[in-house]
Coordinates of C-alpha atoms in Angstrom, one line a residue:
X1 CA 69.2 -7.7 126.7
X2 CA 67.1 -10.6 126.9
X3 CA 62.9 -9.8 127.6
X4 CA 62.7 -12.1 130.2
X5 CA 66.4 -10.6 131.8
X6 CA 64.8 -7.2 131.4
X7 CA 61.6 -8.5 133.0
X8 CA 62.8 -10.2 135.6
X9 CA 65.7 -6.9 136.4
X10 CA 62.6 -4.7 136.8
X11 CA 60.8 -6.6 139.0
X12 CA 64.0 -7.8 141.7
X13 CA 65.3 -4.1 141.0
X14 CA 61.7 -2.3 143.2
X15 CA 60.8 -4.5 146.3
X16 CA 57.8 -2.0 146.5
X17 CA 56.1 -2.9 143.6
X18 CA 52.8 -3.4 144.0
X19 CA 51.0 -3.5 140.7
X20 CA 51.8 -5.3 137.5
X21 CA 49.8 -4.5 134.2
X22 CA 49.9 -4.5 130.1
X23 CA 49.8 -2.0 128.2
X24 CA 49.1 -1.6 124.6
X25 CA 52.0 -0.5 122.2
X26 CA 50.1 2.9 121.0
X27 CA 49.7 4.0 124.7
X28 CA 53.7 3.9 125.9
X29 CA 54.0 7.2 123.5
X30 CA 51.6 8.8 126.2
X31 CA 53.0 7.2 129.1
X32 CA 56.3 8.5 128.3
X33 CA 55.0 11.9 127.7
X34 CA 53.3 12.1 130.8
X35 CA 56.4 10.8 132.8
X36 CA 57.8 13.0 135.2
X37 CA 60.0 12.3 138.3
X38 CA 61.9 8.5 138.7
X39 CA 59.8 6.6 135.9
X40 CA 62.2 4.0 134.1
X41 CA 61.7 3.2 130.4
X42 CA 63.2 0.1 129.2
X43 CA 63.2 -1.4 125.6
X44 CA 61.7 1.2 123.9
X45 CA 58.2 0.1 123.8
X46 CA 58.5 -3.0 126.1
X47 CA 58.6 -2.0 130.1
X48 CA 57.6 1.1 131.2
X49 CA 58.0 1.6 135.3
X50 CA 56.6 4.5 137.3
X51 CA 55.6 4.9 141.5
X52 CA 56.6 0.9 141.6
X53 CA 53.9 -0.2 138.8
X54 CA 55.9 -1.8 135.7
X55 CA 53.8 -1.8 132.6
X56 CA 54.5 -4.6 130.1
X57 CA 53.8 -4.2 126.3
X58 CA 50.6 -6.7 125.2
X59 CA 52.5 -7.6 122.4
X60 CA 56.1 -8.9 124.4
X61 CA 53.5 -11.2 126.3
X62 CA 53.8 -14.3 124.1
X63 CA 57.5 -14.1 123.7
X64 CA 57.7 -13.4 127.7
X65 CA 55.4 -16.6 128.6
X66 CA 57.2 -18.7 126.5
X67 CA 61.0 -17.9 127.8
X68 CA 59.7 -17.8 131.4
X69 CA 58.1 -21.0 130.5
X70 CA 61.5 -22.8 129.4
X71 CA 63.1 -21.2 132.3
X72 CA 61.0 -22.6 134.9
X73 CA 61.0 -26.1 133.7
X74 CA 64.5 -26.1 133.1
X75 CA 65.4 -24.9 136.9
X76 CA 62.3 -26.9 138.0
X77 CA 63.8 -30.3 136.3
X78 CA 67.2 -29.5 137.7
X79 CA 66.3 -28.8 141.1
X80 CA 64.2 -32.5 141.4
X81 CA 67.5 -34.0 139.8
X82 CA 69.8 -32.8 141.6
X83 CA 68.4 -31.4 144.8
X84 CA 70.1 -28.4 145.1
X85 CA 69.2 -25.8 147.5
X86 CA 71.1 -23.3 145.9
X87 CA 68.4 -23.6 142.9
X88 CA 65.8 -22.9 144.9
X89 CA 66.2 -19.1 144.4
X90 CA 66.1 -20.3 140.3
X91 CA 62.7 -21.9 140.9
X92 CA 61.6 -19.0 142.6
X93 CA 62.6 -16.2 140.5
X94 CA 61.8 -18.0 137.2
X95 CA 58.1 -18.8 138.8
X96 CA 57.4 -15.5 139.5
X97 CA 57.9 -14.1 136.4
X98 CA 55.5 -17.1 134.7
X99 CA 53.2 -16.4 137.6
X100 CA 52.7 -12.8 136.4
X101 CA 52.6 -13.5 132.9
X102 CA 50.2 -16.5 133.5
X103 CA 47.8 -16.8 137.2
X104 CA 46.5 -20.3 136.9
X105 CA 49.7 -22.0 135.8
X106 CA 49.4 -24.8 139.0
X107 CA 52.7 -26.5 138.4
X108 CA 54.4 -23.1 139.5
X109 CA 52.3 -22.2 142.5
X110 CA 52.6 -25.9 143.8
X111 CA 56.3 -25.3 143.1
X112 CA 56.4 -22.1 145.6
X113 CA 54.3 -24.4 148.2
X114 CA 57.1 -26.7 147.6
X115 CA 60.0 -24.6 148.1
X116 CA 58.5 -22.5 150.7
X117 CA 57.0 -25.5 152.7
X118 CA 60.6 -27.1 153.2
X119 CA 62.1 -24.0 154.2
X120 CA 59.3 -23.2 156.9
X121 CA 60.1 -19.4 157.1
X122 CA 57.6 -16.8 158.1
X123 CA 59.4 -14.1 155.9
X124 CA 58.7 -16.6 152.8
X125 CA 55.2 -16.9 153.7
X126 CA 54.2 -13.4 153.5
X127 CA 56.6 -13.5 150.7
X128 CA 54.0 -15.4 149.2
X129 CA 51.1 -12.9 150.2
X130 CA 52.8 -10.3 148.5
X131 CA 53.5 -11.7 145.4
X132 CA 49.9 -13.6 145.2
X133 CA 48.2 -9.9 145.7
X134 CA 50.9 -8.5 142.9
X135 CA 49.6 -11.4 140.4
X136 CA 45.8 -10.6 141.5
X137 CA 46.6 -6.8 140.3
X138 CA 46.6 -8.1 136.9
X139 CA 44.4 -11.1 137.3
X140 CA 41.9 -10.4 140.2
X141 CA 39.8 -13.3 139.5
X142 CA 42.8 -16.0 139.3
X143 CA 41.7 -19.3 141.3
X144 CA 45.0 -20.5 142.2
X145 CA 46.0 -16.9 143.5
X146 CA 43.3 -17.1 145.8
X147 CA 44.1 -20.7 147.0
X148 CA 47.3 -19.9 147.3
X149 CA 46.7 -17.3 150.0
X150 CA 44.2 -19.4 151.8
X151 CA 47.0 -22.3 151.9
X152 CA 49.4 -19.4 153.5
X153 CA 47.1 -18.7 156.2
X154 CA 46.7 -22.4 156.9
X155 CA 50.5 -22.6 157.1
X156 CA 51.0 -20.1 159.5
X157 CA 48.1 -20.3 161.8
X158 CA 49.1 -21.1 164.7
X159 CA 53.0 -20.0 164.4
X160 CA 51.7 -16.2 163.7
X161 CA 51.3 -13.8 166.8
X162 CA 50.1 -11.1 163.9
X163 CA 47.3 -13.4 162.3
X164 CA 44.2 -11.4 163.3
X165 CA 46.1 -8.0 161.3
X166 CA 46.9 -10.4 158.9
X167 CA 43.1 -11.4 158.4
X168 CA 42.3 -7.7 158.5
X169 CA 44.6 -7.3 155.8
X170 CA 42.9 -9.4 153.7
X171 CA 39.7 -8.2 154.4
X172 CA 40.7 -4.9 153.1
X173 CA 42.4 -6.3 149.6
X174 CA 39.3 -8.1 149.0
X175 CA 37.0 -4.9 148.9
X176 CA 39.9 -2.8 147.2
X177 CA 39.2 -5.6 144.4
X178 CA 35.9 -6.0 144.6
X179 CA 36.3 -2.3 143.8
X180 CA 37.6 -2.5 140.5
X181 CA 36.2 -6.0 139.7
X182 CA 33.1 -6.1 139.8
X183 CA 31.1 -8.9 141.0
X184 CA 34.1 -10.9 141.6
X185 CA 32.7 -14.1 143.8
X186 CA 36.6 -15.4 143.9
X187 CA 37.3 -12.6 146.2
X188 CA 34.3 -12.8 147.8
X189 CA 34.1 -16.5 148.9
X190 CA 38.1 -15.7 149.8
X191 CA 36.5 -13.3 152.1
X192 CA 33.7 -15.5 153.3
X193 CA 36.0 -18.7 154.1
X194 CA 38.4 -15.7 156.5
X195 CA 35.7 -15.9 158.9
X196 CA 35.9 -18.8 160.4
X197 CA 39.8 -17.4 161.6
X198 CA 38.3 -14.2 163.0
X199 CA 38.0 -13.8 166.8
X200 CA 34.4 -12.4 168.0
X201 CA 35.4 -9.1 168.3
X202 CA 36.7 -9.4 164.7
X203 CA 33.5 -10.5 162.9
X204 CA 31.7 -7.9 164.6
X205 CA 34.0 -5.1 163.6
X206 CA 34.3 -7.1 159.9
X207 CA 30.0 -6.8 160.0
X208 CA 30.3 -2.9 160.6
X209 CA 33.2 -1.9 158.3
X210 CA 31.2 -3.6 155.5
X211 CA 28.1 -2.3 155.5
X212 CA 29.3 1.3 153.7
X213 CA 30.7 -0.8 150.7
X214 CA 26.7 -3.0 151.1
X215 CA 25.4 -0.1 151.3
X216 CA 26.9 1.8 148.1
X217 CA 27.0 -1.6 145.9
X218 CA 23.0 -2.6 147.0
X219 CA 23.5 -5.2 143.5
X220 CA 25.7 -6.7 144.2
X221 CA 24.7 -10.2 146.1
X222 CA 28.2 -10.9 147.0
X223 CA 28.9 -8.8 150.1
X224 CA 25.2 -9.4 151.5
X225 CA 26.3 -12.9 151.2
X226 CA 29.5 -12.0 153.3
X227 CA 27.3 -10.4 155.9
X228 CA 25.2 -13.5 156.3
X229 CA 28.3 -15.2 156.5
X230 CA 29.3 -12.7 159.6
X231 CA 25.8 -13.1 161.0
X232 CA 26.0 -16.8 161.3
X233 CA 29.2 -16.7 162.4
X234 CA 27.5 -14.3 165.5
X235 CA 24.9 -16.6 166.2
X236 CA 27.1 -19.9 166.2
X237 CA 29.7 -18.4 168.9
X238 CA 25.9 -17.1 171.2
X239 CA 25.2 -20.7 171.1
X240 CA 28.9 -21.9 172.7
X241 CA 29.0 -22.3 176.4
X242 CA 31.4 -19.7 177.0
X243 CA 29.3 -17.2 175.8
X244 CA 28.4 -14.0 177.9
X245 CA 24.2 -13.2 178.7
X246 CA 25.6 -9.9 177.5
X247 CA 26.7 -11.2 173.9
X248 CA 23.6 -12.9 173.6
X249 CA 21.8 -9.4 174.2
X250 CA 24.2 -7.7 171.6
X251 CA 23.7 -10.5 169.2
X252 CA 19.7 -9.7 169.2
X253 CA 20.7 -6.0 168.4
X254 CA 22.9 -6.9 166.0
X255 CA 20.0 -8.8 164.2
X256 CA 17.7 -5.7 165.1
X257 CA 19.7 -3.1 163.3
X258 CA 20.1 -5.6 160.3
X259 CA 17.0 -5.5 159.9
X260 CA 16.2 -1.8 159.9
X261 CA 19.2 -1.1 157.3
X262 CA 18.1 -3.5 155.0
X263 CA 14.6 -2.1 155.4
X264 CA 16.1 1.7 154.5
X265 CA 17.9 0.4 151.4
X266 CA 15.0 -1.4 150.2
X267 CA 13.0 1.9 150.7
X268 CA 15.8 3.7 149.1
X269 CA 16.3 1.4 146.3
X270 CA 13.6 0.4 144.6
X271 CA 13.6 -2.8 142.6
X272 CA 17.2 -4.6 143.9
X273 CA 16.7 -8.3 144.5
X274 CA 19.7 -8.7 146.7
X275 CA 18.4 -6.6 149.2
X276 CA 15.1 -8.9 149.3
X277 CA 17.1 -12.0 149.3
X278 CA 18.7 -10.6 152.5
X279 CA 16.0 -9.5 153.9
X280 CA 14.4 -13.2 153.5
X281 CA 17.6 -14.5 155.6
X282 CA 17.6 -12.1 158.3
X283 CA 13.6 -13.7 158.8
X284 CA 14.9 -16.8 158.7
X285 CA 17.3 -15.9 161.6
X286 CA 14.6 -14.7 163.6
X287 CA 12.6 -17.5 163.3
X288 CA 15.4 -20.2 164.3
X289 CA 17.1 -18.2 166.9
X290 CA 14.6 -16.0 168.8
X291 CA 11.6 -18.1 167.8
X292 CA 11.7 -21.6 169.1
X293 CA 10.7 -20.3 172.5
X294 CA 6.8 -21.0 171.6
X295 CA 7.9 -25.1 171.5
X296 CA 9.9 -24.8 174.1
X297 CA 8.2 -22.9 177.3
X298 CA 4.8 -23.4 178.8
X299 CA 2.3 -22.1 177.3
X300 CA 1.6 -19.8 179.9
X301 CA 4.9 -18.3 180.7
X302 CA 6.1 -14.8 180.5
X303 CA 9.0 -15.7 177.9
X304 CA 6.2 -17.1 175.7
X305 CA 4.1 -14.4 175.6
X306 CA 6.9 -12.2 175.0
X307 CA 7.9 -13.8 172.0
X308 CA 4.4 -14.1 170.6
X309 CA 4.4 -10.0 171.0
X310 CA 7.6 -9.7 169.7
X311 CA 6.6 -12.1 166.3
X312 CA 3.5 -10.1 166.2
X313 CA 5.8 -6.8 166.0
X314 CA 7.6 -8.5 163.5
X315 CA 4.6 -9.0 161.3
X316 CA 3.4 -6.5 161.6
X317 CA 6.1 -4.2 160.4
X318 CA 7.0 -6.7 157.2
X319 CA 2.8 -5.7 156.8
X320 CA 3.4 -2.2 156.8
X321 CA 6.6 -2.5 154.7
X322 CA 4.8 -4.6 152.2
X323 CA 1.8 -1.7 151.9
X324 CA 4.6 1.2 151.1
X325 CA 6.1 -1.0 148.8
X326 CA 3.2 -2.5 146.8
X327 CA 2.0 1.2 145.3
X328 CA 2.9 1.5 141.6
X329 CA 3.1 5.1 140.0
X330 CA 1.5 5.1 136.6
X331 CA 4.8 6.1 135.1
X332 CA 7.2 4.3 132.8
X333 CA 9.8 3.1 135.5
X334 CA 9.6 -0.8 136.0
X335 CA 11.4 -0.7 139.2
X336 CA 8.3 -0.2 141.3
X337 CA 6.6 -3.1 139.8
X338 CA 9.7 -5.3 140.7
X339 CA 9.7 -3.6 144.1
X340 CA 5.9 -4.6 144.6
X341 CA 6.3 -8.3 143.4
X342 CA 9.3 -8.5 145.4
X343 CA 7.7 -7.4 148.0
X344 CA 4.2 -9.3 147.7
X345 CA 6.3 -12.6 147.0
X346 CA 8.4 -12.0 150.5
X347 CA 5.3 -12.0 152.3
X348 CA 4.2 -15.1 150.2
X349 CA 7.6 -16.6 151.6
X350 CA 6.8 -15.6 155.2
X351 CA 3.2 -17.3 155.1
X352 CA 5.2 -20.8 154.1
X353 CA 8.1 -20.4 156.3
X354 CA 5.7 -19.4 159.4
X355 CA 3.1 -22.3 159.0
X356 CA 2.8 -23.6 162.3
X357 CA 2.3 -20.1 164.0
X358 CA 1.1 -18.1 161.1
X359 CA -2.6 -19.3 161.9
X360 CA -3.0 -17.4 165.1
X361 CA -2.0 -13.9 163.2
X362 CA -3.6 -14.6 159.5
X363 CA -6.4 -11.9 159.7
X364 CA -3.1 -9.7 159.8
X365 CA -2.9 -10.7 155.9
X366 CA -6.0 -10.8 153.4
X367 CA -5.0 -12.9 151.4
X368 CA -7.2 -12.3 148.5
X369 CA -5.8 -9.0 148.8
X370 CA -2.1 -10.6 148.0
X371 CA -3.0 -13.0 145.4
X372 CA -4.5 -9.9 143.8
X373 CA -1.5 -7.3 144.2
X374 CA 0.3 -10.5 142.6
X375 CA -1.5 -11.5 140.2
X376 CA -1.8 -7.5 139.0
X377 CA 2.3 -7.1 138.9
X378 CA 3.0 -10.1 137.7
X379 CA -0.1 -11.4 135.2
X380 CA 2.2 -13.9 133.5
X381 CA 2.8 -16.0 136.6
X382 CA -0.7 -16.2 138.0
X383 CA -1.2 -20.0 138.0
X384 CA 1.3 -20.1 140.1
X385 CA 0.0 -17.8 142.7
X386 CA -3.0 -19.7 142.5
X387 CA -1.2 -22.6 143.0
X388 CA 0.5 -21.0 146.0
X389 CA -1.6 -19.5 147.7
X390 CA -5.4 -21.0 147.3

């Protein structure tokens, strides 16, 4: 039988497939040993099937691109000749099977969007979902697998009573990739652009559920990134008219207890950048949202004073952080010296980023004292924290 026949079988044969990969030649001897149960060997050392995840041979690739190629183009160039609906279900099948084989080909995911788009079914849209998360189970960094789902959601917004399970949905296939590919910011800005689709309570649940994987992947930037994203989702719906005095309060928690987690990573893991860089943003959201009191009330008043007290909590706890953080053992581990530059720089970012109010709480900071820490961690960089801070 034909590869492509026998590829294409397999895959129409198992609607419950739900993970495609290759497999070199050597291991289908093992496979095949290990096989117990309903596990379907076809062409020798070509397809192996088992608990709906088909294995192809590396070395049928080639020959499978190529016929699935031809096939594609041929039922592709008929079906603009002629117009045929019945050779829509050509286009499709053939498209799939190149899809697989090949993640970025654009002329046969614009030819899905094209087929799909005329017939304006829901069942062919999450058609689509499932077979972009089948050719992301081979290829979980493929561009035009990810655009493609974001154009699904687009299509169906609005015509969808189940969106918001939908988003959740993909919320979770994003971190079960992230989980085996690692630093994957295709998933992740996937994940990031989701947000603006969520409902309040969504983003608030998505900021929770997250912070376990944050929390056991502390390097890697790109779900701090997604909590930021969360964060400033928060604050923007605070800001809307509709929003509750209560929400406001929660959103100021929120922040709070941001801030306290990233403080007990940073304290449990020395040396990670990412959790600085976070830490740097979550200051920066204090400052814009709970800060701009001090312009804009009387001097005098009791809101003003209580956000002076509160910034002069603040600063004083990023003090007291910045003293645990600063001592270096005299061992051979680096990471406390990248913990205590980190941590000397952050304060070095909070003088310039709190200029205008940082006078009236400077004898908080001796600044000798941090030109020195710096200038001890990091010798090779001291012009510039003489240029800096001097």
């Amino acid at each position: 039988m034909d590869l492509l026949l026998q590829f294409q079988h397999i895959l129409e044969s198992d609607p419950l497939i739900d993970e495609v990969g290759f497999v070199h030649p050597t291991q289908f001897a093992t496979l095949t040993e290990d096989s117990t149960g309903d596990a379907a060997i076809s062409g020798g050392t070509t397809f192996w099937c088992r608990d709906h995840k088909p294995g192809v041979s590396t070395q049928a690739v080639l020959p499978l691109y190529n016929a699935a190629k031809r096939a594609f183009i041929a039922a592709m160039e008929e079906y603009k000749r002629l117009g045929d609906d019945g050779l829509e279900s050509e286009v499709m099948k053939h498209s799939k099977a190149l899809l697989l084989l090949s993640s970025d080909f654009g002329t046969a995911w614009n030819s899905r969007k094209l087929v799909v788009s005329k017939k304006q079914q829901l069942s062919m849209y999450m058609g689509e979902l499932l077979l972009s998360a089948l050719v992301l189970s081979c290829s979980p960094k493929s561009d035009q697998a990810w655009s493609h789902r974001r154009w699904v959601i687009k299509s169906i917004t609005g015509k969808c009573s189940a969106l918001q399970e939908i988003l959740g949905k993909e919320s979770e296939l994003v971190e079960k990739i992230a989980e085996r590919s690692k630093m994957n910011y295709r998933a992740w800005n996937h994940r990031c652009w989701l947000v603006s689709y969520m409902t309040r309570e969504q983003v608030l649940h998505e900021l929770k559920k997250s912070r376990n994987w944050a929390g056991l992947h502390v390097a890697d930037n790109c779900c701090f990134h997604y909590r930021r994203r969360l964060i400033l989702r928060i604050l923007k719906d605070s800001k809307l008219e509709n929003a509750s005095p209560g929400y406001s309060v929660e959103v100021s928690e929120v922040w709070k207890e941001e801030l306290d987690w990233n403080e007990m990573l940073i304290k449990c893991y020395i040396g990670r950048e990412a959790l600085w860089l976070h830490r740097r943003f979550l200051s920066l959201c204090w400052m814009k949202q709970f800060a701009t009191n001090l312009h804009d009330v009387s001097s005098h008043s009791e809101l003003k004073i209580s956000t002076i007290n509160s910034f002069n909590s603040f600063i004083n706890n990023e003090l007291h952080l910045l003293n645990s953080c600063s001592t270096v053992p005299d061992n051979d581990f680096e990471d406390f010296q990248v913990q205590a530059t980190y941590s000397a720089t952050y304060i070095l970012w909070l003088t310039k980023q709190f200029s205008e109010v940082w006078f009236e709480f400077q004898e908080k900071l001796t600044r000798g004292n941090l030109k020195t820490m710096l200038s001890k961690v990091c010798p090779e960089r001291s012009f510039l924290w003489d240029s800096l801070i001097d």
